Short mmCIF file of C-alpha atoms in Angstrom, two decimals:
data_model
loop_
_atom_site.label_atom_id
_atom_site.label_comp_id
_atom_site.label_asym_id
_atom_site.label_seq_id
_atom_site.Cartn_x
_atom_site.Cartn_y
_atom_site.Cartn_z
CA MET A 1 -77.06 -30.91 -79.63
CA LYS A 2 -74.52 -28.84 -77.76
CA SER A 3 -75.61 -25.36 -76.77
CA PHE A 4 -73.28 -22.40 -76.38
CA VAL A 5 -73.13 -18.64 -76.14
CA PRO A 6 -71.15 -16.92 -78.92
CA LEU A 7 -67.50 -16.56 -77.99
CA LEU A 8 -67.69 -12.78 -78.07
CA SER A 9 -69.97 -12.78 -75.03
CA LEU A 10 -67.23 -14.42 -72.98
CA PHE A 11 -65.17 -11.27 -73.38
CA LEU A 12 -67.83 -8.76 -72.41
CA SER A 13 -66.94 -7.20 -69.09
CA ALA A 14 -69.41 -7.81 -66.29
CA ALA A 15 -67.26 -6.51 -63.47
CA SER A 16 -69.45 -3.45 -62.99
CA ALA A 17 -72.15 -5.27 -61.05
CA HIS A 18 -70.74 -7.18 -58.11
CA THR A 19 -72.69 -7.35 -54.86
CA ILE A 20 -72.78 -7.67 -51.05
CA VAL A 21 -75.47 -7.88 -48.35
CA ARG A 22 -76.37 -4.32 -47.38
CA ALA A 23 -79.18 -4.83 -44.85
CA VAL A 24 -81.09 -7.50 -42.91
CA TYR A 25 -84.79 -7.72 -42.04
CA VAL A 26 -86.38 -9.73 -39.22
CA ASN A 27 -90.00 -10.71 -39.87
CA GLY A 28 -90.16 -7.95 -42.48
CA GLU A 29 -88.73 -5.17 -40.29
CA ASP A 30 -85.54 -3.54 -41.53
CA GLN A 31 -82.80 -3.61 -38.89
CA GLY A 32 -81.00 -0.69 -40.56
CA SER A 33 -78.31 -0.31 -43.20
CA ALA A 34 -75.21 -2.37 -42.31
CA VAL A 35 -76.53 -3.18 -38.81
CA GLY A 36 -75.07 -6.48 -37.59
CA ILE A 37 -73.16 -6.93 -40.85
CA ARG A 38 -69.43 -7.55 -41.05
CA GLU A 39 -68.89 -5.27 -44.01
CA PRO A 40 -66.06 -6.38 -46.30
CA GLY A 41 -62.95 -4.21 -46.32
CA PHE A 42 -62.77 -1.59 -49.05
CA ASN A 43 -60.22 -2.25 -51.77
CA GLY A 44 -58.96 1.12 -52.99
CA PRO A 45 -59.06 4.59 -51.40
CA PRO A 46 -62.09 6.88 -50.93
CA GLY A 47 -63.64 8.05 -54.16
CA ARG A 48 -62.73 4.95 -56.12
CA GLY A 49 -62.83 2.18 -53.55
CA TYR A 50 -65.21 -0.77 -53.64
CA ASN A 51 -66.02 -3.63 -51.27
CA ASN A 52 -68.37 -5.75 -53.35
CA SER A 53 -65.81 -7.96 -55.11
CA PRO A 54 -65.96 -11.76 -55.06
CA VAL A 55 -63.48 -14.19 -53.54
CA LYS A 56 -62.06 -16.62 -56.12
CA ASN A 57 -59.16 -18.26 -54.28
CA LEU A 58 -60.89 -21.00 -52.29
CA THR A 59 -57.94 -21.51 -49.93
CA LEU A 60 -58.01 -18.02 -48.40
CA ILE A 61 -59.56 -17.16 -45.03
CA ASP A 62 -61.40 -14.40 -46.93
CA LEU A 63 -63.78 -17.11 -48.16
CA ARG A 64 -65.24 -17.32 -44.66
CA CYS A 65 -66.67 -13.82 -44.19
CA ASN A 66 -64.95 -11.85 -46.97
CA ILE A 67 -62.00 -9.45 -46.63
CA LEU A 68 -61.58 -8.18 -43.02
CA GLY A 69 -64.43 -10.53 -42.13
CA ASP A 70 -62.75 -11.47 -38.86
CA ALA A 71 -63.37 -7.95 -37.48
CA PRO A 72 -66.65 -7.98 -35.49
CA ALA A 73 -69.47 -5.58 -36.33
CA ALA A 74 -70.55 -3.14 -33.64
CA ASP A 75 -73.86 -4.86 -32.95
CA HIS A 76 -75.87 -8.10 -33.12
CA ILE A 77 -79.38 -8.67 -34.45
CA GLU A 78 -81.68 -10.38 -31.93
CA VAL A 79 -83.90 -13.21 -33.14
CA VAL A 80 -85.81 -16.18 -31.73
CA PRO A 81 -86.35 -19.61 -33.32
CA GLY A 82 -88.98 -19.39 -36.03
CA ASP A 83 -88.16 -15.79 -37.00
CA ILE A 84 -87.75 -15.08 -40.71
CA VAL A 85 -84.48 -13.36 -41.58
CA THR A 86 -84.30 -11.62 -44.96
CA PHE A 87 -81.00 -10.64 -46.59
CA GLU A 88 -80.93 -7.66 -48.93
CA TRP A 89 -78.16 -7.77 -51.55
CA GLY A 90 -77.10 -4.72 -53.56
CA HIS A 91 -74.46 -3.71 -56.05
CA GLU A 92 -73.64 -0.21 -54.77
CA SER A 93 -76.67 1.06 -52.84
CA ARG A 94 -80.09 0.22 -51.39
CA LEU A 95 -81.91 2.38 -53.91
CA ASP A 96 -84.71 0.93 -56.01
CA THR A 97 -82.62 1.70 -59.10
CA ASP A 98 -79.67 -0.44 -57.95
CA GLU A 99 -78.64 -3.17 -60.39
CA ILE A 100 -78.27 -5.83 -57.60
CA ILE A 101 -75.92 -7.99 -59.72
CA ALA A 102 -75.05 -8.34 -63.41
CA GLY A 103 -77.50 -10.35 -65.48
CA SER A 104 -74.68 -12.62 -66.64
CA HIS A 105 -73.83 -13.82 -63.12
CA HIS A 106 -75.89 -17.03 -63.12
CA GLY A 107 -75.57 -19.39 -60.19
CA PRO A 108 -76.92 -20.70 -56.88
CA GLY A 109 -77.54 -19.08 -53.52
CA LEU A 110 -76.67 -20.70 -50.17
CA VAL A 111 -76.85 -19.86 -46.46
CA TYR A 112 -74.60 -21.27 -43.72
CA ILE A 113 -74.68 -20.80 -39.94
CA ALA A 114 -71.97 -21.21 -37.29
CA GLU A 115 -71.52 -20.31 -33.66
CA ASN A 116 -69.85 -16.95 -33.13
CA PRO A 117 -66.95 -17.36 -32.83
CA PRO A 118 -66.67 -20.76 -34.53
CA LYS A 119 -65.81 -23.38 -31.90
CA SER A 120 -64.03 -25.79 -34.24
CA GLU A 121 -62.76 -26.16 -37.78
CA ASN A 122 -65.92 -27.95 -38.94
CA ALA A 123 -68.26 -25.26 -37.66
CA TRP A 124 -70.31 -24.25 -40.70
CA VAL A 125 -73.74 -25.84 -41.23
CA LYS A 126 -75.78 -25.35 -44.40
CA LEU A 127 -79.32 -24.06 -43.78
CA TRP A 128 -80.55 -23.46 -47.31
CA GLU A 129 -79.64 -23.58 -51.01
CA LYS A 130 -81.23 -22.99 -54.41
CA GLY A 131 -79.68 -23.29 -57.87
CA GLU A 132 -81.12 -23.77 -61.36
CA TYR A 133 -84.74 -24.43 -60.44
CA GLU A 134 -86.02 -24.38 -64.04
CA LYS A 135 -84.23 -24.63 -67.38
CA ASN A 136 -82.01 -21.52 -67.66
CA LYS A 137 -83.55 -20.00 -64.54
CA TRP A 138 -80.92 -19.57 -61.86
CA PHE A 139 -81.57 -18.31 -58.35
CA VAL A 140 -79.09 -15.41 -58.54
CA THR A 141 -80.09 -13.84 -61.85
CA THR A 142 -83.79 -14.66 -61.82
CA GLU A 143 -85.38 -15.00 -58.40
CA LEU A 144 -82.96 -12.79 -56.45
CA VAL A 145 -83.02 -9.99 -59.02
CA GLU A 146 -86.81 -10.15 -59.41
CA ASN A 147 -87.11 -9.79 -55.62
CA ARG A 148 -84.82 -6.73 -55.63
CA GLY A 149 -81.96 -8.58 -53.93
CA ALA A 150 -84.05 -10.09 -51.10
CA HIS A 151 -84.16 -13.74 -50.01
CA SER A 152 -85.10 -15.30 -46.69
CA ILE A 153 -84.41 -18.17 -44.31
CA GLN A 154 -86.09 -19.18 -41.06
CA ILE A 155 -84.20 -19.57 -37.78
CA PRO A 156 -84.35 -23.31 -36.95
CA ASP A 157 -86.93 -24.40 -34.38
CA GLY A 158 -85.51 -25.05 -30.91
CA LEU A 159 -82.07 -23.58 -31.70
CA LYS A 160 -80.34 -22.99 -28.39
CA PRO A 161 -79.61 -19.40 -27.29
CA GLY A 162 -76.27 -17.88 -28.16
CA ASN A 163 -74.34 -15.81 -30.66
CA TYR A 164 -74.20 -17.03 -34.24
CA LEU A 165 -72.97 -15.98 -37.68
CA LEU A 166 -75.29 -16.27 -40.67
CA ARG A 167 -73.36 -16.51 -43.93
CA PRO A 168 -75.40 -15.97 -47.11
CA GLU A 169 -73.42 -16.72 -50.27
CA LEU A 170 -73.84 -16.42 -54.03
CA ILE A 171 -71.76 -18.60 -56.36
CA THR A 172 -71.68 -17.20 -59.89
CA LEU A 173 -70.64 -19.34 -62.84
CA HIS A 174 -70.28 -16.96 -65.79
CA GLU A 175 -66.48 -17.51 -65.81
CA ALA A 176 -66.46 -20.93 -64.15
CA GLU A 177 -65.45 -22.92 -67.23
CA THR A 178 -61.81 -22.19 -66.31
CA ASP A 179 -59.92 -23.22 -63.17
CA PHE A 180 -58.93 -20.06 -61.30
CA ARG A 181 -55.49 -21.53 -60.58
CA LYS A 182 -54.78 -21.80 -64.31
CA ASN A 183 -56.26 -18.43 -65.27
CA PRO A 184 -56.61 -15.99 -62.34
CA ALA A 185 -58.41 -13.52 -64.61
CA ARG A 186 -61.35 -15.95 -64.75
CA GLY A 187 -62.78 -18.64 -62.49
CA THR A 188 -65.86 -19.03 -60.31
CA GLN A 189 -66.86 -15.95 -58.31
CA LEU A 190 -68.13 -16.35 -54.73
CA TYR A 191 -69.85 -13.51 -52.87
CA GLN A 192 -70.36 -13.86 -49.12
CA THR A 193 -71.24 -11.65 -46.14
CA CYS A 194 -71.47 -12.58 -42.46
CA ILE A 195 -74.25 -11.30 -40.19
CA GLN A 196 -74.03 -11.39 -36.40
CA ILE A 197 -77.19 -12.63 -34.66
CA THR A 198 -78.07 -13.39 -31.06
CA VAL A 199 -80.65 -16.15 -30.62
CA LYS A 200 -82.92 -15.73 -27.60
CA GLY A 201 -85.41 -18.13 -26.05
CA SER A 202 -85.17 -21.49 -24.29
CA GLY A 203 -84.22 -23.81 -27.15
CA THR A 204 -81.93 -26.77 -26.58
CA VAL A 205 -80.97 -27.79 -30.13
CA ALA A 206 -77.25 -27.47 -30.86
CA LEU A 207 -75.77 -27.22 -34.32
CA PRO A 208 -74.35 -30.51 -35.65
CA GLU A 209 -70.80 -30.88 -36.91
CA GLY A 210 -70.44 -28.93 -40.12
CA VAL A 211 -67.75 -28.18 -42.66
CA PRO A 212 -64.64 -25.96 -42.66
CA ILE A 213 -64.56 -22.61 -44.45
CA PRO A 214 -62.15 -22.38 -46.17
CA GLY A 215 -61.94 -26.04 -47.09
CA VAL A 216 -65.55 -26.78 -48.03
CA TYR A 217 -64.97 -26.19 -51.75
CA LYS A 218 -62.23 -27.36 -54.12
CA GLN A 219 -61.36 -25.65 -57.41
CA ASP A 220 -62.21 -28.79 -59.40
CA ASP A 221 -65.51 -29.57 -57.66
CA PRO A 222 -68.26 -30.08 -60.27
CA GLY A 223 -70.26 -27.22 -58.76
CA ILE A 224 -67.24 -24.87 -58.90
CA LEU A 225 -65.66 -25.81 -62.26
CA TYR A 226 -68.68 -25.71 -64.56
CA ASN A 227 -69.40 -24.44 -68.06
CA ILE A 228 -72.85 -22.89 -68.25
CA TYR A 229 -72.38 -22.04 -71.94
CA TRP A 230 -71.57 -25.50 -73.30
CA THR A 231 -73.61 -28.49 -72.18
CA GLU A 232 -72.63 -32.00 -73.23
CA PRO A 233 -75.53 -34.21 -74.33
CA GLY A 234 -76.73 -36.31 -71.41
CA ALA A 235 -74.66 -34.36 -68.87
CA ALA A 236 -75.86 -34.46 -65.27
CA PRO A 237 -77.66 -31.35 -64.03
CA TYR A 238 -75.71 -28.78 -62.07
CA LYS A 239 -74.99 -29.83 -58.48
CA ILE A 240 -74.65 -27.12 -55.83
CA PRO A 241 -71.28 -27.57 -54.08
CA GLY A 242 -70.78 -28.14 -50.37
CA PRO A 243 -72.63 -30.32 -47.87
CA THR A 244 -76.30 -31.22 -47.86
CA VAL A 245 -78.72 -28.95 -46.04
CA TRP A 246 -78.97 -29.78 -42.32
CA SER A 247 -81.97 -31.95 -41.49
CA GLY A 248 -82.78 -29.61 -38.60
CA ALA A 249 -83.02 -26.55 -40.85
CA ALA A 250 -86.42 -25.01 -41.48
CA THR A 251 -88.09 -25.53 -44.83
CA ALA A 252 -87.67 -22.82 -47.45
CA VAL A 253 -89.82 -19.76 -46.83
CA PRO A 254 -90.93 -16.94 -49.14
CA ASN A 255 -90.01 -13.36 -48.42
CA PRO A 256 -92.46 -11.68 -46.04
CA PRO A 257 -93.80 -8.21 -46.84
CA LEU A 258 -90.87 -5.87 -46.19
CA GLY A 259 -91.28 -2.63 -44.25
CA PRO A 260 -89.65 0.72 -44.97
CA LYS A 261 -85.87 0.88 -45.26
CA LYS A 262 -83.91 2.46 -42.44
CA GLY A 263 -80.55 4.20 -42.53
CA SER A 264 -78.38 5.49 -45.35
CA MET A 265 -79.05 4.11 -48.79
CA TRP A 266 -75.28 4.35 -49.45
CA SER A 267 -72.34 3.06 -47.45
CA PRO A 268 -70.74 5.68 -45.17
CA PRO A 269 -67.48 7.40 -46.19
CA ILE A 270 -64.44 5.22 -45.54
CA SER A 271 -61.16 6.01 -43.80
CA ARG A 272 -59.62 2.54 -44.02
CA TRP A 273 -59.12 0.25 -46.98
CA ILE A 274 -57.08 -2.79 -47.90
CA ASP A 275 -54.83 -3.91 -50.72
CA ALA A 276 -56.31 -7.39 -50.73
CA LYS A 277 -53.73 -8.60 -53.23
CA ALA A 278 -50.77 -7.72 -50.98
CA SER A 279 -52.36 -8.07 -47.52
CA ILE A 280 -51.71 -4.41 -46.63
CA VAL A 281 -54.19 -2.15 -44.80
CA TYR A 282 -54.16 1.61 -45.38
CA SER A 283 -55.78 4.22 -43.15
CA ILE A 284 -55.85 8.00 -42.73
CA ASN A 285 -54.48 9.20 -39.38
CA ALA A 286 -55.28 12.32 -37.36
CA ALA A 287 -52.65 14.30 -39.30
CA ASN A 288 -54.48 13.51 -42.55
CA GLN A 289 -51.69 11.22 -43.68
CA THR A 290 -52.07 7.80 -45.23
CA VAL A 291 -50.30 5.04 -43.30
CA SER A 292 -50.02 1.33 -43.93
CA SER A 293 -49.83 -1.85 -41.88
CA GLN A 294 -49.62 -5.58 -42.52
CA TYR A 295 -52.99 -7.34 -42.35
CA THR A 296 -53.27 -10.72 -40.65
CA ALA A 297 -56.76 -12.17 -40.23
CA THR A 298 -57.23 -13.41 -36.67
CA TRP A 299 -60.26 -15.42 -35.57
CA PRO A 300 -60.82 -16.08 -31.84
CA GLY A 301 -59.91 -19.67 -31.07
CA TRP A 302 -58.33 -20.03 -34.49
CA PRO A 303 -54.65 -20.04 -35.54
CA GLU A 304 -53.34 -16.88 -37.14
CA TYR A 305 -53.68 -17.01 -40.89
CA THR A 306 -51.97 -14.84 -43.48
CA GLY A 307 -53.31 -15.51 -46.95
CA THR A 308 -51.23 -15.85 -50.07
CA TYR A 309 -52.62 -13.25 -52.41
CA ILE A 310 -52.20 -12.96 -56.14
CA PRO A 311 -49.80 -10.09 -56.95
CA LEU A 312 -52.07 -7.92 -59.08
CA PRO A 313 -51.56 -4.13 -59.15
CA THR A 314 -53.57 -2.15 -56.59
CA PRO A 315 -53.27 1.59 -55.79
CA PRO A 316 -50.66 2.09 -53.02
CA PRO A 317 -51.21 4.57 -50.15
CA ILE A 318 -51.71 8.22 -51.01
CA THR A 319 -51.97 11.38 -48.93
CA ALA A 320 -55.32 13.06 -48.54
CA THR A 321 -54.08 16.14 -50.43
CA THR A 322 -52.86 14.56 -53.66
CA THR A 323 -54.01 12.01 -56.18
CA GLU A 324 -50.57 11.31 -57.66
CA GLU A 325 -49.60 7.67 -57.35
CA PRO A 326 -46.12 6.55 -56.26
CA THR A 327 -44.15 4.33 -58.60
CA GLU A 328 -43.50 1.58 -56.08
CA THR A 329 -45.94 -0.51 -54.07
CA PRO A 330 -45.10 -0.94 -50.35
CA THR A 331 -44.06 -4.36 -49.13
CA ALA A 332 -45.10 -5.99 -45.87
CA THR A 333 -42.16 -4.31 -44.08
CA GLU A 334 -42.07 -0.93 -45.82
CA THR A 335 -44.28 2.14 -45.97
CA ALA A 336 -44.13 3.85 -49.33
CA THR A 337 -43.84 7.60 -49.77
CA SER A 338 -46.91 8.83 -51.55
CA THR A 339 -46.78 12.60 -51.89
CA GLU A 340 -45.90 14.64 -54.94
CA GLU A 341 -42.60 15.76 -53.41
CA PRO A 342 -40.07 12.90 -53.59
CA SER A 343 -38.36 14.07 -50.41
CA THR A 344 -41.49 13.79 -48.25
CA THR A 345 -41.88 10.65 -46.14
CA VAL A 346 -45.14 9.36 -44.69
CA VAL A 347 -44.63 8.78 -40.98
CA VAL A 348 -46.13 5.59 -39.60
CA PRO A 349 -47.51 6.09 -36.07
CA PRO A 350 -48.28 3.15 -33.78
CA VAL A 351 -51.49 1.38 -34.74
CA THR A 352 -54.06 0.97 -31.99
CA PRO A 353 -54.93 -2.74 -31.57
CA THR A 354 -58.39 -3.75 -32.79
CA PRO A 355 -60.19 -7.10 -32.95
CA THR A 356 -58.29 -7.58 -36.21
CA THR A 357 -54.54 -8.01 -35.66
CA PHE A 358 -52.38 -5.48 -37.45
CA THR A 359 -48.58 -5.57 -37.27
CA THR A 360 -47.44 -2.03 -37.99
CA SER A 361 -44.75 -1.48 -40.58
CA THR A 362 -41.39 -0.58 -39.06
CA LYS A 363 -39.65 1.23 -41.91
CA THR A 364 -40.23 4.44 -43.77
CA LYS A 365 -38.94 5.00 -47.22
CA THR A 366 -38.28 8.05 -49.39
CA GLU A 367 -38.70 7.55 -53.09
CA LYS A 368 -35.99 9.18 -55.22
CA PRO A 369 -36.92 10.20 -58.73
CA LYS A 370 -35.28 8.02 -61.33
CA PRO A 371 -33.67 9.80 -64.33
CA THR A 372 -35.43 9.21 -67.58
CA LYS A 373 -33.28 7.92 -70.40
CA PRO A 374 -33.69 9.88 -73.63
CA GLY A 375 -35.40 7.89 -76.34
CA LYS A 376 -33.59 6.89 -79.50
CA PRO A 377 -34.40 9.10 -82.51
CA GLU A 378 -36.33 7.46 -85.31
CA LYS A 379 -34.44 6.61 -88.45
CA PRO A 380 -35.48 8.94 -91.26
CA GLY A 381 -37.74 7.47 -93.86
CA LYS A 382 -38.63 4.37 -91.84
CA PRO A 383 -42.36 4.18 -91.08
CA GLU A 384 -43.44 3.23 -87.61
CA LYS A 385 -44.91 -0.26 -87.22
CA PRO A 386 -48.56 -0.29 -86.15
CA GLY A 387 -49.23 -1.62 -82.63
CA LYS A 388 -50.96 -4.86 -81.96
CA PRO A 389 -54.72 -4.61 -81.46
CA THR A 390 -55.90 -4.75 -77.89
CA LYS A 391 -57.42 -8.05 -76.84
CA PRO A 392 -61.01 -7.84 -75.60
CA GLY A 393 -61.55 -8.13 -71.86
CA HIS A 394 -62.96 -11.17 -70.13
CA GLY A 395 -66.36 -11.59 -68.63
CA GLY A 396 -69.49 -13.58 -68.87
CA GLY A 397 -71.99 -11.00 -70.07
CA GLN A 398 -74.81 -11.97 -72.35
CA PRO A 399 -74.73 -10.43 -75.83
CA GLY A 400 -76.76 -7.26 -76.08
CA LYS A 401 -76.68 -6.59 -72.34
CA GLY A 402 -74.02 -4.06 -71.45
CA ASN A 403 -72.64 -4.08 -67.95
CA GLY A 404 -70.61 -0.90 -67.98
CA PRO A 405 -70.04 1.05 -64.77
CA LYS A 406 -72.40 3.73 -63.62
CA PRO A 407 -71.30 6.94 -61.89
CA GLY A 408 -70.82 6.28 -58.20
CA LYS A 409 -70.55 8.28 -55.00
CA PRO A 410 -67.48 8.62 -52.75
CA GLY A 411 -66.74 5.30 -51.12
CA HIS A 412 -68.48 3.33 -53.87
CA GLY A 413 -66.67 2.06 -56.90
CA HIS A 414 -67.49 -0.32 -59.67
CA HIS A 415 -65.70 -3.59 -60.03
#
């Protein structure tokens, strides 16, 4: 018999509980909030911004280490072969009350490793994976949530010293019955964060040739395009996408006892964010103005890459003193005016180079108010036609389990 979830559940919104890695432990000791982590770029300005959204377009460089993932973190976490590294995932905080991820987001967890920076295209080696380990028990929504967002891997024995990137990833399948290219509002959701580590010791084992990221997954791979709500009789069990786990990887390890948490339980206030759909970065300058610049991800030893983003609406730049939104979104070569007065222009100063390459916009633009055409009067005696009912939103929530947003703090939104 075929099994399915009632159609209504497919429309329940689950966007309120996305997730990222917020801290890392070594042998049970917390290294501190965000230490060694390449935090994804915030999408949206302070007060309503969020950086816990998934990547769904498998061709974008964002799939590697998330948005702005090419920008190095300020520090590395030191480890030696045999150490146990624990990743702590969280929806919007490190608090014990955090939701971690929506209960509808079933799917596998994976961990990759690569040299930092990657030395070749096929640099990423799989260290660990876990999917549906019992009937209807998925790693993400069962084991990870029960362990309060924590899961662990062991640094491979004999791994030679050097700088590496660990890349834990969650692949969630609650909307995976549809190809993202055919319906961008749905599709498989992939959550990834990169952690910078420095391996010490006298090991001599080098990583083998791995796989490219992006390039490791295709939209029609059986582990990417998959309907968890409707199973054909005799269908093969779910297969985790990507390569097999490296033979030199350590065996799976349980989480060690975890010590007290260190650092802020919330992300710090932000002064830079990105319109990930248009490849534009916004920041607040010393004069308290919002300025914009084109974002081009640049990896050392890697060709420049500018992704092709889906043109969905995202808040354009605003000044720090107003919340009114302009009527036009800036392009890659224009900076939009964003104050309440239409004659005021945001001045774009030179952008100081950082490890991420930004090409500063070269034009400024003043928005002129457009006259509003008067509406046509209604004909007397003719009743107004009722509007069409609003279609329910999409999502993969389970019936009876609401996933609505909770109140957040500045710098933390719900998506």
